[in-house]
Amino acid sequence: MSSQSMSLTVHRTNLLTSNQRRHFHDTARATKVLRLTGKLNAQSQELRPMARVHLHVFVGWPDRRRRDVPNLWPTVKALVDGIVDAGIIPDDNDDVVTALTFRRSGDLHAAKDTVALSIVLEEIQ
């Protein structure tokens, strides 16, 4: 099994969480930005295509407050859609993305008003 990773930083204005109650226009704008960010980062970091993957998401925050890391699912979903748009994985359905894990990372440090993300794509057979 081989793996490759993609690292990026998301500003809080584009951060989508499961707990937010945003106007649908704001959500659509942020989703569009995140999807394009995922695509451009996957292309610029020269990720190679993979058929089936486990996705591991590592999150770094700007402070040490307690957080619920899986609440970032809407942000990660838009980024993964961008990875699909870049042609790195063929789709994001259950046959292609077989597992998704979220972890807080002490190694990633974000600047104020941002979140640092590292998405590891672990190829499986």
PDB file of C-alpha atoms in Angstrom:
ATOM      1  CA  MET A   1       0.000   0.000   0.000  1.00  0.00           C
ATOM      2  CA  SER A   2       1.285   3.405  -0.906  1.00  0.00           C
ATOM      3  CA  SER A   3       0.152   6.766   0.334  1.00  0.00           C
ATOM      4  CA  GLN A   4       0.433  10.403  -0.611  1.00  0.00           C
ATOM      5  CA  SER A   5      -0.653  13.542   1.167  1.00  0.00           C
ATOM      6  CA  MET A   6      -1.941  16.989   0.446  1.00  0.00           C
ATOM      7  CA  SER A   7      -1.557  19.876   2.892  1.00  0.00           C
ATOM      8  CA  LEU A   8      -3.439  23.149   2.885  1.00  0.00           C
ATOM      9  CA  THR A   9      -4.744  25.942   5.059  1.00  0.00           C
ATOM     10  CA  VAL A  10      -8.379  27.077   5.131  1.00  0.00           C
ATOM     11  CA  HIS A  11      -9.404  30.524   6.355  1.00  0.00           C
ATOM     12  CA  ARG A  12     -12.305  30.549   8.796  1.00  0.00           C
ATOM     13  CA  THR A  13     -14.540  32.463   6.347  1.00  0.00           C
ATOM     14  CA  ASN A  14     -14.471  29.391   4.076  1.00  0.00           C
ATOM     15  CA  LEU A  15     -14.678  26.822   6.857  1.00  0.00           C
ATOM     16  CA  LEU A  16     -17.848  24.714   6.790  1.00  0.00           C
ATOM     17  CA  THR A  17     -18.914  22.754   9.860  1.00  0.00           C
ATOM     18  CA  SER A  18     -21.816  20.499  10.741  1.00  0.00           C
ATOM     19  CA  ASN A  19     -23.013  22.943  13.390  1.00  0.00           C
ATOM     20  CA  GLN A  20     -23.261  26.091  11.286  1.00  0.00           C
ATOM     21  CA  ARG A  21     -26.502  27.719  10.286  1.00  0.00           C
ATOM     22  CA  ARG A  22     -25.426  29.793   7.294  1.00  0.00           C
ATOM     23  CA  HIS A  23     -27.438  31.287   4.493  1.00  0.00           C
ATOM     24  CA  PHE A  24     -27.363  28.920   1.531  1.00  0.00           C
ATOM     25  CA  HIS A  25     -25.661  31.565  -0.628  1.00  0.00           C
ATOM     26  CA  ASP A  26     -22.769  31.775   1.845  1.00  0.00           C
ATOM     27  CA  THR A  27     -22.529  28.004   2.032  1.00  0.00           C
ATOM     28  CA  ALA A  28     -22.530  27.675  -1.764  1.00  0.00           C
ATOM     29  CA  ARG A  29     -19.791  30.313  -2.102  1.00  0.00           C
ATOM     30  CA  ALA A  30     -17.593  28.632   0.516  1.00  0.00           C
ATOM     31  CA  THR A  31     -18.189  25.197  -1.048  1.00  0.00           C
ATOM     32  CA  LYS A  32     -17.140  26.517  -4.461  1.00  0.00           C
ATOM     33  CA  VAL A  33     -13.961  28.037  -3.016  1.00  0.00           C
ATOM     34  CA  LEU A  34     -13.096  24.834  -1.111  1.00  0.00           C
ATOM     35  CA  ARG A  35     -13.736  22.606  -4.117  1.00  0.00           C
ATOM     36  CA  LEU A  36     -11.486  24.737  -6.311  1.00  0.00           C
ATOM     37  CA  THR A  37      -8.871  24.841  -3.534  1.00  0.00           C
ATOM     38  CA  GLY A  38      -8.892  21.043  -3.310  1.00  0.00           C
ATOM     39  CA  LYS A  39      -8.499  20.710  -7.067  1.00  0.00           C
ATOM     40  CA  LEU A  40      -5.677  23.243  -7.374  1.00  0.00           C
ATOM     41  CA  ASN A  41      -3.790  21.854  -4.367  1.00  0.00           C
ATOM     42  CA  ALA A  42      -4.035  18.283  -5.675  1.00  0.00           C
ATOM     43  CA  GLN A  43      -2.714  19.422  -9.050  1.00  0.00           C
ATOM     44  CA  SER A  44       0.072  21.616  -7.666  1.00  0.00           C
ATOM     45  CA  GLN A  45       1.266  18.914  -5.258  1.00  0.00           C
ATOM     46  CA  GLU A  46       1.388  16.489  -8.207  1.00  0.00           C
ATOM     47  CA  LEU A  47      -0.662  13.709  -6.654  1.00  0.00           C
ATOM     48  CA  ARG A  48      -0.864  10.602  -8.806  1.00  0.00           C
ATOM     49  CA  PRO A  49      -4.194   8.901  -9.603  1.00  0.00           C
ATOM     50  CA  MET A  50      -5.416   6.149  -7.265  1.00  0.00           C
ATOM     51  CA  ALA A  51      -8.273   3.688  -7.740  1.00  0.00           C
ATOM     52  CA  ARG A  52      -9.374   3.000  -4.107  1.00  0.00           C
ATOM     53  CA  VAL A  53      -8.327   4.858  -0.982  1.00  0.00           C
ATOM     54  CA  HIS A  54      -8.678   5.312   2.736  1.00  0.00           C
ATOM     55  CA  LEU A  55      -8.684   9.025   3.558  1.00  0.00           C
ATOM     56  CA  HIS A  56      -7.050  10.227   6.770  1.00  0.00           C
ATOM     57  CA  VAL A  57      -7.664  13.860   7.694  1.00  0.00           C
ATOM     58  CA  PHE A  58      -5.342  15.533  10.193  1.00  0.00           C
ATOM     59  CA  VAL A  59      -6.398  18.909  11.570  1.00  0.00           C
ATOM     60  CA  GLY A  60      -4.278  21.601  13.192  1.00  0.00           C
ATOM     61  CA  TRP A  61      -5.879  24.516  15.031  1.00  0.00           C
ATOM     62  CA  PRO A  62      -4.453  27.927  15.949  1.00  0.00           C
ATOM     63  CA  ASP A  63      -5.021  27.314  19.674  1.00  0.00           C
ATOM     64  CA  ARG A  64      -5.460  24.497  22.179  1.00  0.00           C
ATOM     65  CA  ARG A  65      -9.214  24.829  22.767  1.00  0.00           C
ATOM     66  CA  ARG A  66     -11.292  21.656  22.752  1.00  0.00           C
ATOM     67  CA  ARG A  67     -12.911  20.957  19.423  1.00  0.00           C
ATOM     68  CA  ASP A  68     -14.947  18.281  17.681  1.00  0.00           C
ATOM     69  CA  VAL A  69     -12.741  17.473  14.674  1.00  0.00           C
ATOM     70  CA  PRO A  70     -15.343  15.449  12.664  1.00  0.00           C
ATOM     71  CA  ASN A  71     -17.508  18.595  12.565  1.00  0.00           C
ATOM     72  CA  LEU A  72     -15.265  19.647   9.673  1.00  0.00           C
ATOM     73  CA  TRP A  73     -16.925  17.009   7.476  1.00  0.00           C
ATOM     74  CA  PRO A  74     -18.585  19.596   5.143  1.00  0.00           C
ATOM     75  CA  THR A  75     -15.205  21.279   4.573  1.00  0.00           C
ATOM     76  CA  VAL A  76     -13.500  17.951   3.864  1.00  0.00           C
ATOM     77  CA  LYS A  77     -16.342  16.851   1.560  1.00  0.00           C
ATOM     78  CA  ALA A  78     -15.837  19.929  -0.634  1.00  0.00           C
ATOM     79  CA  LEU A  79     -12.059  19.396  -0.682  1.00  0.00           C
ATOM     80  CA  VAL A  80     -12.496  15.723  -1.644  1.00  0.00           C
ATOM     81  CA  ASP A  81     -14.830  16.789  -4.461  1.00  0.00           C
ATOM     82  CA  GLY A  82     -11.952  18.973  -5.679  1.00  0.00           C
ATOM     83  CA  ILE A  83      -9.605  15.983  -5.533  1.00  0.00           C
ATOM     84  CA  VAL A  84     -12.108  14.114  -7.722  1.00  0.00           C
ATOM     85  CA  ASP A  85     -12.243  17.110 -10.104  1.00  0.00           C
ATOM     86  CA  ALA A  86      -8.431  16.948 -10.371  1.00  0.00           C
ATOM     87  CA  GLY A  87      -8.679  13.293 -11.460  1.00  0.00           C
ATOM     88  CA  ILE A  88      -6.760  11.886  -8.486  1.00  0.00           C
ATOM     89  CA  ILE A  89      -9.599   9.549  -7.535  1.00  0.00           C
ATOM     90  CA  PRO A  90     -12.408   8.593  -9.927  1.00  0.00           C
ATOM     91  CA  ASP A  91     -15.267   9.366  -7.507  1.00  0.00           C
ATOM     92  CA  ASP A  92     -15.939   9.787  -3.804  1.00  0.00           C
ATOM     93  CA  ASN A  93     -18.488   6.979  -3.456  1.00  0.00           C
ATOM     94  CA  ASP A  94     -18.161   4.033  -1.052  1.00  0.00           C
ATOM     95  CA  ASP A  95     -16.416   1.840  -3.614  1.00  0.00           C
ATOM     96  CA  VAL A  96     -13.577   4.350  -4.065  1.00  0.00           C
ATOM     97  CA  VAL A  97     -13.295   6.018  -0.642  1.00  0.00           C
ATOM     98  CA  THR A  98     -13.630   3.006   1.625  1.00  0.00           C
ATOM     99  CA  ALA A  99     -12.835   4.750   4.931  1.00  0.00           C
ATOM    100  CA  LEU A 100     -12.474   8.265   6.295  1.00  0.00           C
ATOM    101  CA  THR A 101     -10.826   9.128   9.596  1.00  0.00           C
ATOM    102  CA  PHE A 102     -10.442  12.459  11.361  1.00  0.00           C
ATOM    103  CA  ARG A 103      -7.700  13.248  13.854  1.00  0.00           C
ATOM    104  CA  ARG A 104      -6.435  16.304  15.611  1.00  0.00           C
ATOM    105  CA  SER A 105      -2.764  16.757  14.861  1.00  0.00           C
ATOM    106  CA  GLY A 106      -0.355  18.306  17.302  1.00  0.00           C
ATOM    107  CA  ASP A 107       2.175  18.606  14.478  1.00  0.00           C
ATOM    108  CA  LEU A 108       0.066  20.920  12.326  1.00  0.00           C
ATOM    109  CA  HIS A 109      -0.122  24.523  13.467  1.00  0.00           C
ATOM    110  CA  ALA A 110      -2.444  27.040  11.924  1.00  0.00           C
ATOM    111  CA  ALA A 111      -2.170  30.801  11.905  1.00  0.00           C
ATOM    112  CA  LYS A 112      -4.872  32.862  13.585  1.00  0.00           C
ATOM    113  CA  ASP A 113      -8.283  32.542  11.864  1.00  0.00           C
ATOM    114  CA  THR A 114      -7.196  29.468   9.875  1.00  0.00           C
ATOM    115  CA  VAL A 115      -7.240  25.683  10.097  1.00  0.00           C
ATOM    116  CA  ALA A 116      -4.372  23.545   8.776  1.00  0.00           C
ATOM    117  CA  LEU A 117      -5.422  20.330   7.068  1.00  0.00           C
ATOM    118  CA  SER A 118      -3.429  17.378   5.837  1.00  0.00           C
ATOM    119  CA  ILE A 119      -5.315  14.814   3.777  1.00  0.00           C
ATOM    120  CA  VAL A 120      -3.532  11.494   3.411  1.00  0.00           C
ATOM    121  CA  LEU A 121      -4.703   9.215   0.622  1.00  0.00           C
ATOM    122  CA  GLU A 122      -3.752   5.635   1.428  1.00  0.00           C
ATOM    123  CA  GLU A 123      -4.133   3.392  -1.605  1.00  0.00           C
ATOM    124  CA  ILE A 124      -5.760   0.012  -0.988  1.00  0.00           C
ATOM    125  CA  GLN A 125      -6.145  -3.017  -3.234  1.00  0.00           C
TER     126      GLN A 125
END
